[in-house]
Structures are given as structure tokens and as C-alpha cells.
Coordinates of N, CA and C in Angstrom, one line a residue:
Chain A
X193 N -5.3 8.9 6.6 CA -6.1 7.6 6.8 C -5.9 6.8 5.5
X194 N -5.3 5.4 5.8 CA -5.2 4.6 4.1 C -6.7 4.1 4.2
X195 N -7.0 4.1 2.9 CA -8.1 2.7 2.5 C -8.5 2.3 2.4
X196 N -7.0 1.4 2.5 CA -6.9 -0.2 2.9 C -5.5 -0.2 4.1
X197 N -6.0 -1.0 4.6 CA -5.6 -1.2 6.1 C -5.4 -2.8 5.7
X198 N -3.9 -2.9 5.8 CA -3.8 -4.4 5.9 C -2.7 -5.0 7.0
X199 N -3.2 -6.1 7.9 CA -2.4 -6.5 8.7 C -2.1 -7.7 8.2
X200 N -1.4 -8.6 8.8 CA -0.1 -7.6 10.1 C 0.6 -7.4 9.3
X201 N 1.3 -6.0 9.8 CA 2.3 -5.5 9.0 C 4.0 -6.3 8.6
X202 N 3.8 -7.3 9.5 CA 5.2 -8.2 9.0 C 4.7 -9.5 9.9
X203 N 5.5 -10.1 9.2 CA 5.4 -11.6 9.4 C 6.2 -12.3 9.3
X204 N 6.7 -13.2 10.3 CA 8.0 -13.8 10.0 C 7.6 -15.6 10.4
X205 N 7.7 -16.2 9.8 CA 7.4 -18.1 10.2 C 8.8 -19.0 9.2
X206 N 8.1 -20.0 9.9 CA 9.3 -21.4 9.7 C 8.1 -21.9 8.2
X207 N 8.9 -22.4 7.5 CA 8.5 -23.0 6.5 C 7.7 -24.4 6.6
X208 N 6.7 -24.0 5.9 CA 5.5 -25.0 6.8 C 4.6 -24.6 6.9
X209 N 4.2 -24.2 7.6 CA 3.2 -23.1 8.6 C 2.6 -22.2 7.8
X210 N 1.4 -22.4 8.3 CA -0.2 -21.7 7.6 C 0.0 -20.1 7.9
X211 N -0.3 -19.3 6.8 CA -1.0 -17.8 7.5 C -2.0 -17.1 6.8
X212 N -2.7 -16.2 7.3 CA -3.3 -15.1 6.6 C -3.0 -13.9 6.8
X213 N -3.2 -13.3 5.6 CA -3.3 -11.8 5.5 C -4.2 -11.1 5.4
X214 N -4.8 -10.1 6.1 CA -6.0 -9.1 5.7 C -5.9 -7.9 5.3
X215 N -6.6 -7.4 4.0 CA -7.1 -6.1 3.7 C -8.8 -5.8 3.9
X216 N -8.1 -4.9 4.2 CA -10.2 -4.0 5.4 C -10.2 -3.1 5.1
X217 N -11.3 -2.6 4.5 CA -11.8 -0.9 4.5 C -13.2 -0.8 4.7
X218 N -13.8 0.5 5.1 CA -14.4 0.6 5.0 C -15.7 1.1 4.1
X219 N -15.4 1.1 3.0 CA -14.9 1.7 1.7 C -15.7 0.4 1.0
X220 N -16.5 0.3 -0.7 CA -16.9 -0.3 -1.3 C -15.9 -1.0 -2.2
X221 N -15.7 -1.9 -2.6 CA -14.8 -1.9 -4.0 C -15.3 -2.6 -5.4
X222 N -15.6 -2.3 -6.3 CA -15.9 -2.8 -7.5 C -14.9 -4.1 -7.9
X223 N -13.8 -4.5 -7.2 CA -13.0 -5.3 -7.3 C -11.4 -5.0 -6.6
X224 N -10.9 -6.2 -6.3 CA -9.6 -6.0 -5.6 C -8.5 -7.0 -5.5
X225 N -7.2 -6.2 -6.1 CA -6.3 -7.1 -6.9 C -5.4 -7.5 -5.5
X226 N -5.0 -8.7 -5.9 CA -3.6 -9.1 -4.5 C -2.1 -8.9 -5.9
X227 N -1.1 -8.4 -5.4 CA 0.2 -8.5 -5.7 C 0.8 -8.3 -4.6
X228 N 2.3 -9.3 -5.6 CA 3.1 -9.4 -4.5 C 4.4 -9.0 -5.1
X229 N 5.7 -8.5 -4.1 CA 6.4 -7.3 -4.2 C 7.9 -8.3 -3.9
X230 N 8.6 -8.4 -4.9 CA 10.2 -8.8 -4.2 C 11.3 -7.8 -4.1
X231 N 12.2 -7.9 -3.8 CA 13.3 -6.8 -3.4 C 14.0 -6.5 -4.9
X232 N 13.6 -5.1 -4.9 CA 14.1 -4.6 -5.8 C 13.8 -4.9 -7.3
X233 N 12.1 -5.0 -7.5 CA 11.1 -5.3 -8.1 C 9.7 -4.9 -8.2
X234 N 9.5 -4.6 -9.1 CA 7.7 -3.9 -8.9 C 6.9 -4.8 -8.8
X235 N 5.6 -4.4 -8.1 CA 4.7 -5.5 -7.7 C 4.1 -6.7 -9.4
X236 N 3.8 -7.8 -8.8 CA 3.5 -8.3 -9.8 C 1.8 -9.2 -9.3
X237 N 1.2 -9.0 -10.3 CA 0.0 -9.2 -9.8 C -0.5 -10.7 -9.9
X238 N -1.5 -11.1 -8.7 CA -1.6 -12.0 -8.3 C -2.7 -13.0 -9.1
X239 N -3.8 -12.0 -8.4 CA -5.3 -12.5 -8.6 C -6.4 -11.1 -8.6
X240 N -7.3 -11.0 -9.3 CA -8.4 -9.7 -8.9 C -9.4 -11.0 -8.4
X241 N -10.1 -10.7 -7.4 CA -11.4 -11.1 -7.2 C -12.6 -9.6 -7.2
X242 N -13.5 -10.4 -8.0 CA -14.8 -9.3 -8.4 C -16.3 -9.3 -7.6
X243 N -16.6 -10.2 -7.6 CA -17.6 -11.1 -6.9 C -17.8 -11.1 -5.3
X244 N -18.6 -10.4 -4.4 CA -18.7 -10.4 -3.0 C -18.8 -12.0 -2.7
X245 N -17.7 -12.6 -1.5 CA -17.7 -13.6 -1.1 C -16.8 -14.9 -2.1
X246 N -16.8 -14.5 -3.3 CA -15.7 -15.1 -3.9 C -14.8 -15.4 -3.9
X247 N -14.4 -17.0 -4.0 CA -13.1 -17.5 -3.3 C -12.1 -18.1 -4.8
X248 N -10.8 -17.4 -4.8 CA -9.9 -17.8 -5.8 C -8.8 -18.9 -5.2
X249 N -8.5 -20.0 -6.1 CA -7.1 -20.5 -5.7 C -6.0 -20.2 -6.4
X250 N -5.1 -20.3 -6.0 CA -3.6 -19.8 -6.7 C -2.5 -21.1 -6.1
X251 N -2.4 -22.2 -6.8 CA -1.7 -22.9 -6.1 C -1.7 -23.3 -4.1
X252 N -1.1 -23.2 -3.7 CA -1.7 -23.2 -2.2 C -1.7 -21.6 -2.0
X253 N -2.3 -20.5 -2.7 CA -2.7 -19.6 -2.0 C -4.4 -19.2 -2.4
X254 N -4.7 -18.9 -1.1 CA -6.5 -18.9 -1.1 C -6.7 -17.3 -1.0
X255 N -7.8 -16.5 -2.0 CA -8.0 -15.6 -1.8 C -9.5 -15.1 -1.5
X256 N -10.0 -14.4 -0.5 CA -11.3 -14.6 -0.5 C -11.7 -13.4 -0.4
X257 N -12.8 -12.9 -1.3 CA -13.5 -11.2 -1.1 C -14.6 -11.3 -0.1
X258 N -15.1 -10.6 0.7 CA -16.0 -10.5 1.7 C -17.5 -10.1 0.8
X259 N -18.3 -10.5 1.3 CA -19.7 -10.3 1.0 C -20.1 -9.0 0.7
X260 N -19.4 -8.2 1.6 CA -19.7 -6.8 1.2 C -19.0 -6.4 0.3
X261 N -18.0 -7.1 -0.1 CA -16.8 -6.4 -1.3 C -16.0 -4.9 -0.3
X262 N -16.4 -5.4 0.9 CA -15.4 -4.2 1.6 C -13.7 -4.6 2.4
X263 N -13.6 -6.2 2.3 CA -12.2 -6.7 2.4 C -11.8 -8.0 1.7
X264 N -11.2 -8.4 2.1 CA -10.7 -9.7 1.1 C -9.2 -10.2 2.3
X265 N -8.8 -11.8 2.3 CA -7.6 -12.2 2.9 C -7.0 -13.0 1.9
X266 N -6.0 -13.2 2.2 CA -4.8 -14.3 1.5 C -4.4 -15.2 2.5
X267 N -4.8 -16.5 2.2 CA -4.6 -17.9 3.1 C -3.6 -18.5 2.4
X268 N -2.3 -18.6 2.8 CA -1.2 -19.6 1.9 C -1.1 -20.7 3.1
X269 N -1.1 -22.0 2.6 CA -1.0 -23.3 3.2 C 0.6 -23.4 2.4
X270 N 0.9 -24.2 4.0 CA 2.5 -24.5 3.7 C 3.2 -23.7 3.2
X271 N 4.0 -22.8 3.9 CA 4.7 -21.4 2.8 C 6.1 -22.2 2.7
X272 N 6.3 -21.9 2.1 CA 7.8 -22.0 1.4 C 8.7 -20.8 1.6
X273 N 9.8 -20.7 1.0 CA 10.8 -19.8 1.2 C 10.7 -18.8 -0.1
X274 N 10.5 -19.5 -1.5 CA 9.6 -19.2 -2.2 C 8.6 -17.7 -2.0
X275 N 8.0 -18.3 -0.9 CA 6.6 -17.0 -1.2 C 7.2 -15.9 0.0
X276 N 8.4 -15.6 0.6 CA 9.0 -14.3 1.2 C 8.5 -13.2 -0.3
X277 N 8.2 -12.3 0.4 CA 7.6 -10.9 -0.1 C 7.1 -10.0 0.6
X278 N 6.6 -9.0 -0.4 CA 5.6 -8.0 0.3 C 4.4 -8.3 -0.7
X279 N 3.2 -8.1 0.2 CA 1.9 -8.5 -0.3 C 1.0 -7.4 -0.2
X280 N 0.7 -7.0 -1.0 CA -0.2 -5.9 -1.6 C -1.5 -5.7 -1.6
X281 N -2.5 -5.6 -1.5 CA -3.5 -5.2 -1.9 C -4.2 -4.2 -2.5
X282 N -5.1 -4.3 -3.4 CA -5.5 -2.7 -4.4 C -6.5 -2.6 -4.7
X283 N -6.9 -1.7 -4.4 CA -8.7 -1.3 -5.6 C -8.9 0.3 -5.3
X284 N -9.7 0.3 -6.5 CA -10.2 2.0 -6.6 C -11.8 1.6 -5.8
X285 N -12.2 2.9 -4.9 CA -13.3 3.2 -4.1 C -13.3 4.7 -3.4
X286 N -14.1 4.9 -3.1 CA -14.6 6.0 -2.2 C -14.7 7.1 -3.6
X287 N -15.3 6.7 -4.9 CA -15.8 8.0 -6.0 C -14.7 8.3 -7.0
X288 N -13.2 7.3 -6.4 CA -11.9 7.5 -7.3 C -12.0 6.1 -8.0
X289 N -11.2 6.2 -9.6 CA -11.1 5.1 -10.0 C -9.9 4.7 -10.4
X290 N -9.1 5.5 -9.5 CA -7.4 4.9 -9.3 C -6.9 4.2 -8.4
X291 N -6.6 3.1 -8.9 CA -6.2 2.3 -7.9 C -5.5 2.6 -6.5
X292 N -6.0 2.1 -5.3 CA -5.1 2.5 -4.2 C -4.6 1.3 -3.9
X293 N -3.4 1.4 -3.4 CA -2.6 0.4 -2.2 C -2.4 0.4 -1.0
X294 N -2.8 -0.9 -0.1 CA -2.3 -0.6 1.5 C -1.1 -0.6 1.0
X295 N -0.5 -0.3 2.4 CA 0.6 -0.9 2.7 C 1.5 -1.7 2.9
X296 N 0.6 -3.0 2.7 CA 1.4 -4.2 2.6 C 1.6 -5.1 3.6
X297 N 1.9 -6.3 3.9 CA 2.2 -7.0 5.2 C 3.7 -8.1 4.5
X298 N 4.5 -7.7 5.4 CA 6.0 -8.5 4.4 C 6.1 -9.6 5.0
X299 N 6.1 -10.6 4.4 CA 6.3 -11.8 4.6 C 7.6 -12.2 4.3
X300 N 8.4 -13.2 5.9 CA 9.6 -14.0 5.6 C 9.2 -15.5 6.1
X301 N 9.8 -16.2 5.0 CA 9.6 -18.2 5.7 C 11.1 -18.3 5.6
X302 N 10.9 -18.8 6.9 CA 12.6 -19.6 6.8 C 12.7 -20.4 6.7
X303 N 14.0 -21.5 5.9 CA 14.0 -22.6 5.6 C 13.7 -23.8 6.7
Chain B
X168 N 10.9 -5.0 -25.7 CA 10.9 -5.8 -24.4 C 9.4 -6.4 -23.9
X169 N 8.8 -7.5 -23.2 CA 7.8 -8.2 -23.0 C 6.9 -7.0 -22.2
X170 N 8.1 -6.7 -21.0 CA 7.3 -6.0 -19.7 C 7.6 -4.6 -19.8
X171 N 6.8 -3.9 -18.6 CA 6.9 -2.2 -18.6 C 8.9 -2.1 -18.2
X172 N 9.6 -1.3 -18.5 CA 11.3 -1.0 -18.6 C 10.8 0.4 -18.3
X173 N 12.0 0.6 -17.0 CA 12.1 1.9 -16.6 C 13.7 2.8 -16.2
X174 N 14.2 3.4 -16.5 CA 15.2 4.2 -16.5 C 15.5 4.9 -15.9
X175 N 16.6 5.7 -15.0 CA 17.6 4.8 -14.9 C 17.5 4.0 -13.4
X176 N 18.0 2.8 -13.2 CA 17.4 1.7 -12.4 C 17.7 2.4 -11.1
X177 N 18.4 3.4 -11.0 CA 19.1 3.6 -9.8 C 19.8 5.5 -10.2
X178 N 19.1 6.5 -9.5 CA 19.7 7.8 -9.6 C 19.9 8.4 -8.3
X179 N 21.8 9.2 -8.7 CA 21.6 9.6 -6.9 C 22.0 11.2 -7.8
X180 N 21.5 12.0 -7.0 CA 21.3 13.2 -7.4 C 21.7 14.6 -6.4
X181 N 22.5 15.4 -6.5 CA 22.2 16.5 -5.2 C 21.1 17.4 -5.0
X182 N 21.1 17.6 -3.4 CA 20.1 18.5 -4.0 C 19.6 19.6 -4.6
X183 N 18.8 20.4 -4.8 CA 18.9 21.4 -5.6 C 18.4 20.5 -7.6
X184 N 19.2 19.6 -7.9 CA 19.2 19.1 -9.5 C 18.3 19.1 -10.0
X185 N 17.5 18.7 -10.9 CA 16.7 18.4 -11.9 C 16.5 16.6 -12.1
X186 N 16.1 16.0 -12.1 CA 15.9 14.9 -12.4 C 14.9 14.3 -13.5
X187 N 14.9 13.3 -14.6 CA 14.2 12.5 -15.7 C 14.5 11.4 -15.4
X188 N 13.0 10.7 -15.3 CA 12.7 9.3 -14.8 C 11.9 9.3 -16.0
X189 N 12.5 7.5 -16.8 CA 11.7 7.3 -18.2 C 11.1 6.2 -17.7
X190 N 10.0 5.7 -18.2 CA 8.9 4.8 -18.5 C 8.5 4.2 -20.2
X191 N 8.8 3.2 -20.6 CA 8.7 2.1 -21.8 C 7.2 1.0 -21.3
X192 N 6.0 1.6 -21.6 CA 5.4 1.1 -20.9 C 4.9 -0.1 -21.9
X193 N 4.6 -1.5 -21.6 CA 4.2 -2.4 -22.7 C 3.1 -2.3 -24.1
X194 N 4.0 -2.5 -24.9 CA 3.1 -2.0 -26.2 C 1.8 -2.6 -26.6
X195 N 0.8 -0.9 -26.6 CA -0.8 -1.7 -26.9 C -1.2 -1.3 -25.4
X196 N -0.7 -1.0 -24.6 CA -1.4 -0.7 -23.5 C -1.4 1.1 -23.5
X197 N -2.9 1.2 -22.9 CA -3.0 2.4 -23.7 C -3.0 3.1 -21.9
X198 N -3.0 2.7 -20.8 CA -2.9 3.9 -19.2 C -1.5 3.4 -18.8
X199 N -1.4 4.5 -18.1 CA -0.1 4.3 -17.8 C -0.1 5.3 -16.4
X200 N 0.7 4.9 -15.6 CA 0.3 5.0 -14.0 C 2.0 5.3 -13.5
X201 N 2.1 6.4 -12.5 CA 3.7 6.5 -12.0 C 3.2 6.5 -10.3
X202 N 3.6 6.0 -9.7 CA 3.3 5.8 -7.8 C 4.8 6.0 -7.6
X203 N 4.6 6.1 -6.4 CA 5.9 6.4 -5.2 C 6.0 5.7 -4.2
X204 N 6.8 4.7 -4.5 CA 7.0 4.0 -3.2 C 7.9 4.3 -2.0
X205 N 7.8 4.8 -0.9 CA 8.8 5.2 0.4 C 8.8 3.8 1.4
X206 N 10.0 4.0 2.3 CA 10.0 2.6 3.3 C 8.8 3.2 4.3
X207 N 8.1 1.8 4.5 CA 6.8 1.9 5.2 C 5.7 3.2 4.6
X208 N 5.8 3.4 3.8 CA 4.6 4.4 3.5 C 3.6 3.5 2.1
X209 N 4.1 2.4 1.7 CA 3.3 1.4 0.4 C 3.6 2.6 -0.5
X210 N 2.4 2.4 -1.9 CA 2.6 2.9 -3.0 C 1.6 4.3 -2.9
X211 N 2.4 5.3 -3.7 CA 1.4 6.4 -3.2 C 1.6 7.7 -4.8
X212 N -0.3 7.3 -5.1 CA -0.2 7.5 -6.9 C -0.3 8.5 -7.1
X213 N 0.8 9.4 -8.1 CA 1.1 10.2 -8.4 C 0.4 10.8 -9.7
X214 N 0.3 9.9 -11.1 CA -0.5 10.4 -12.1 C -0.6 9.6 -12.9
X215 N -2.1 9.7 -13.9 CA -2.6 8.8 -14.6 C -2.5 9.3 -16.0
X216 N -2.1 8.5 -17.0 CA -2.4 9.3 -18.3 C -3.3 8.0 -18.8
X217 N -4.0 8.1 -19.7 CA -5.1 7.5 -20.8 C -4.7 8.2 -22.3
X218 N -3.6 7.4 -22.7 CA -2.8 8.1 -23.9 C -2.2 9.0 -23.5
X219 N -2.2 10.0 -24.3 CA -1.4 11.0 -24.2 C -2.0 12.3 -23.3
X220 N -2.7 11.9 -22.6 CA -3.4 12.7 -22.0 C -3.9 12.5 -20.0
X221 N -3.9 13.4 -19.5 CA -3.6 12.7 -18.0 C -4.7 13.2 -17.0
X222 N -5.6 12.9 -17.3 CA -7.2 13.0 -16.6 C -7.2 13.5 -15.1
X223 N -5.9 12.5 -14.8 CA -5.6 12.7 -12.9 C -4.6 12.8 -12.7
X224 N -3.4 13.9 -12.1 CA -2.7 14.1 -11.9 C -3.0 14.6 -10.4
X225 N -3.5 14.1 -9.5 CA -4.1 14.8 -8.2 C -2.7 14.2 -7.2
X226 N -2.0 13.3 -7.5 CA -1.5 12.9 -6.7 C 0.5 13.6 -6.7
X227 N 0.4 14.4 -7.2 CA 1.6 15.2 -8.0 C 1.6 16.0 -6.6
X228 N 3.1 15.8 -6.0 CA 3.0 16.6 -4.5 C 3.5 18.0 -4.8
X229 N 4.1 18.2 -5.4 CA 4.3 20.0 -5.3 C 4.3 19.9 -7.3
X230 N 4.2 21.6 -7.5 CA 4.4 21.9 -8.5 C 6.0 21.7 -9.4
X231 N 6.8 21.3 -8.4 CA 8.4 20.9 -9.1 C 7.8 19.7 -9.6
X232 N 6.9 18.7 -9.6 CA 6.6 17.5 -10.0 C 6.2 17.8 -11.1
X233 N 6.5 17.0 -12.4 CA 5.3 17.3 -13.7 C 6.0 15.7 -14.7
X234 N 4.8 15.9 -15.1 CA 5.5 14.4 -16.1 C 4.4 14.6 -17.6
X235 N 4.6 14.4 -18.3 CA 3.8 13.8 -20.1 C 4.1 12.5 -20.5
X236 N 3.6 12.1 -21.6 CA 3.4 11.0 -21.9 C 3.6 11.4 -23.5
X237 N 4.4 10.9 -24.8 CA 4.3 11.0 -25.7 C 4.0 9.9 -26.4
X238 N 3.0 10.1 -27.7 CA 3.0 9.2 -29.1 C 2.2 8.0 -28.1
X239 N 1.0 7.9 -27.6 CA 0.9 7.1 -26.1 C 1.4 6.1 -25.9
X240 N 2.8 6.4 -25.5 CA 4.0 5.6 -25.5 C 4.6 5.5 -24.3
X241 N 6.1 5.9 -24.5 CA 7.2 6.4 -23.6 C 6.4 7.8 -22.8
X242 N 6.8 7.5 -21.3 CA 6.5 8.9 -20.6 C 7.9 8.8 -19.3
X243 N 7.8 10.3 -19.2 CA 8.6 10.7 -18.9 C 8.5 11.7 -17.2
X244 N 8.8 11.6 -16.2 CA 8.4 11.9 -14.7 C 9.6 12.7 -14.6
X245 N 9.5 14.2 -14.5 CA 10.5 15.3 -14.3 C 10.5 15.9 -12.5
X246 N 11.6 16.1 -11.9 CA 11.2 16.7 -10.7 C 12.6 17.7 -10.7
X247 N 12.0 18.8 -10.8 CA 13.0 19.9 -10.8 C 13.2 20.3 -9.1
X248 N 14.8 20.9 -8.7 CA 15.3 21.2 -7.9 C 14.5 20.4 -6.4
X249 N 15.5 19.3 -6.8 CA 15.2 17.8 -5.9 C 14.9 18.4 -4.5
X250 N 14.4 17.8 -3.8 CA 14.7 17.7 -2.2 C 15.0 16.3 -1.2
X251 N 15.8 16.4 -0.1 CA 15.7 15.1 0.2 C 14.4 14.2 0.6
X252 N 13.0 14.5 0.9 CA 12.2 14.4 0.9 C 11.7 13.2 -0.5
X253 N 12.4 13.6 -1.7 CA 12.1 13.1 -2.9 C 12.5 11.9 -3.2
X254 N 13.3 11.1 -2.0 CA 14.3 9.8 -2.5 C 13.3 9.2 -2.3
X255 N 13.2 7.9 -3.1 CA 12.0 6.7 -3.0 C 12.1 6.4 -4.4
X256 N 11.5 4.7 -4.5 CA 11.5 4.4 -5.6 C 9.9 4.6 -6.4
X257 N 10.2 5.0 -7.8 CA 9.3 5.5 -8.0 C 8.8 4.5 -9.1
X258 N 7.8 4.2 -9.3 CA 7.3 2.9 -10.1 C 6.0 3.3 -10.9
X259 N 6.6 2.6 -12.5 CA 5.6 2.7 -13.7 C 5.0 1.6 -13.8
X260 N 3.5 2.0 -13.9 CA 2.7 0.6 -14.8 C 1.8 1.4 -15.4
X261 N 1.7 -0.1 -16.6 CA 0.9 0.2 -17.6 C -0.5 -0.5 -17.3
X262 N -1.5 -0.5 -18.1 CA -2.8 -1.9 -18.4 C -3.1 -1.1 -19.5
X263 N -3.8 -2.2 -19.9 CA -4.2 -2.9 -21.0 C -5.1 -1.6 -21.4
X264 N -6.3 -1.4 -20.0 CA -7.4 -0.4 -20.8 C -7.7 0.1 -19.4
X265 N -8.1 1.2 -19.1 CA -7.9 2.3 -17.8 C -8.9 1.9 -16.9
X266 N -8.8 2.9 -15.7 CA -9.1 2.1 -14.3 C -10.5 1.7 -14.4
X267 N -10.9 1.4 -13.5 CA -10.2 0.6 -12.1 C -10.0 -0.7 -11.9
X268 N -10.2 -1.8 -13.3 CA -10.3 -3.1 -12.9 C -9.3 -3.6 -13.8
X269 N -8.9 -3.3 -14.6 CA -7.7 -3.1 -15.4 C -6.4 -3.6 -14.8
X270 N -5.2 -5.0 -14.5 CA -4.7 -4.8 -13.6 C -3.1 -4.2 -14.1
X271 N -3.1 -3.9 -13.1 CA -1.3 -3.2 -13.5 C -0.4 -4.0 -13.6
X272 N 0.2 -3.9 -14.5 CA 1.9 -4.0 -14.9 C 2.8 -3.2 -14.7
X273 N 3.5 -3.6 -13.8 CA 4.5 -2.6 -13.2 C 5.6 -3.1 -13.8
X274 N 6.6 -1.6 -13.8 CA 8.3 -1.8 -14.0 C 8.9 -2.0 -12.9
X275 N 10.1 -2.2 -12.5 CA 11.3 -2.2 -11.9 C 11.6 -1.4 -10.8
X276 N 11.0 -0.4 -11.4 CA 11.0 1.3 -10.7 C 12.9 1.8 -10.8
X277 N 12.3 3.5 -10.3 CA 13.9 3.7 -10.5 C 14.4 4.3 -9.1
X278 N 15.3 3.7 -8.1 CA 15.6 3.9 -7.0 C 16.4 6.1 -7.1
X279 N 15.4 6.7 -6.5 CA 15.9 8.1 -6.5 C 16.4 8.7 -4.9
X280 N 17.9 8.8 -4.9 CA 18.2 9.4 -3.9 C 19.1 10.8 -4.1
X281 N 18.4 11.5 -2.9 CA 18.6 13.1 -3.1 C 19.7 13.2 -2.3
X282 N 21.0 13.5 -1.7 CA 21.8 13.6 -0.7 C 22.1 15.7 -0.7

């Protein structure tokens, strides 16, 4: 059982076009980092949000932690071809303070 | 070098071999972190050192797995008498000061295939 549970696990859109990503657990988190993953490259980190309910911007990417601090999404307006990756999410929870990662949701924008 | 550098970028190995996976992890950062990345499986953490020392190693899948850390510096990820099971890329990061909010800097990783 992961986590973090993040969907959807792939994604594929036209350049333009709005999406979101979700990471969910059931699980507490003292905080939870977004990175993002290119081919044949280690993740590089995005944003932590700390704060239940806390909303970060990142250029057009929106990151939001839930009230409970038990998920968080990534809202990118207008994606580009640019933001193709894999998108990560991480935090230590459940009594461990090593970071865990879902799985990831891969993102492709076509031109 | 600025970022975490990891060696060698790319190893193909028989099975049965011995293998050394290095980590240069960014200077002044004192944890240092090795995960396993497989297709569709995300990152899956292998061991933590806090200097020279490795508090958590829980994530180490068999006893052929073992890694240290020297001078809390350079560390070093050994997997004796490979299996194919073991191909995946395997990825170092460092931070700044140890978990869990601490964020990671990762290397490159080093693509390991067993044939």
C-alpha cells in the first residue's frame, strides 16, 4: 500500500489546457514537497507547502495543502510543452521521518 | 560541482558481479539519501546517513545491499552478486540538514542493468 496515492497516473493534453494533479493519504504530514522528474534526470524540487490549506504559486503552477495536511494538488493553467514530466509528490508520515514518494502522474503537452 | 554528481551515469553488469555506485553529494550538506527508482514502481528509499552515520537503513532489500558514507562526504552504494531484479535507476540526494522537511537534492542517478 503507497502513502501517497497520486492520480492520474498519466496524462496527456494539447498545449493550452488546464489540469490538476492529486496526492491523498490517509496519513498526516508535517509538510509536503511537489518535484518534478525529466528523462534521464533526478527529481528537482518544486515547492514544500507547510501550513494546512495553504496555497503556493509557482509561475502558472498552483499548489494547495488540504486542511488536514493529509493531501495537496497541482493546478498548472495553460501548460506548455515546457512543463512535460513526471510530477512527484513527498512527505514523511505514519511515525517515519523519511521522506516517501508516490508514484507520480507523467505529464505530456503537445505542441 | 554546484549539484549532488553521481557515478557511473550508466552500468550494465552480468549477473552474478559486484557492483559500486558513487554519490558526490553537495558540499555542507550534511544527510544524504540513496532511493530506487523502477518503471512504474516511483522512488523506493533505500538508506539514510546523517554524516557518517546511517540511523535508517530499513529500506536496504536483501543483505547483498550495503552502502557507507565517508569524511561526511562522498558515499558509496555496493550490491554484491547482482540479480536481474536489481536493474533500476538508483538516485542520490543530499539536504542541507536531515528529515523530514529538509528538501532534497537529487543527482542524475546511475542507470543499473543486470543482463
Amino acid at each position: 500500500t503507497q502513502l501517497l496515492e497520486q492520480s492520474p497516473q498519466f496524462l496527456s493534453i494539447q498545449e493550452g489546457e488546464n489540469l490538476t494533479v492529486y496526492c491523498n493519504s490517509s496519513s498526516v504530514f508535517s509538510s509536503l514537497q511537489w518535484y518534478r522528474q525529466e528523462p534521464g534526470e533526478g527529481p528537482v524540487l518544486l515547492v514544500t507547502v507547510v501550513t494546512g490549506g495553504e496555497v503556493k504559486k509557482l509561475k502558472r503552477l498552483t499548489f494547495q495543502f488540504g486542511d488536514a495536511r493529509k493531501d495537496s494538488s497541482l493546478h498548472i493553467t495553460a501548460a506548455q510543452p515546457g512543463d512535460t514530466g513526471l510530477y512527484l509528490c513527498a512527505g514523511a508520515a505514519g511515525g517515519s521521518y523519511i521522506p516517501t514518494f508516490g508514484r507520480g502522474t507523467s505529464l505530456i503537452v503537445h505542441p | 560541482g554546484a549539484g549532488v554528481s553521481q557515478s557511473p551515469s550508466n552500468k550494465v553488469t552480468e549477473k552474478g558481479k559486484d557492483v559500486e555506485l558513487r554519490c558526490d553529494p553537495i558540499s555542507g550538506h550534511t544527510a544524504l539519501y540513496w532511493y530506487r527508482q523502477s518503471l512504474g514502481q516511483g522512488l523506493e528509499f533505500l538508506i539514510y546517513f546523517q554524516g557518517n552515520s546511517a540511523p535508517d537503513k530499513s529500506g536496504l532489500p536483501s543483505d547483498r545491499f550495503s552502502a557507507e558514507r565517508t569524511g561526511g562526504s562522498v558515499s558509496t552504494l555496493t550490491i554484491q552478486r547482482t540479480q536481474q531484479e536489481d536493474s533500476a535507476v538508483y538516485l542520490c540526494a543530499s539536504s542541507l540538514a536531515g528529515p523530514p522537511n529538509s528538501p532534497l537534492h537529487f543527482g542524475n542517478g546511475t542507470r543499473l542493468t543486470v543482463t
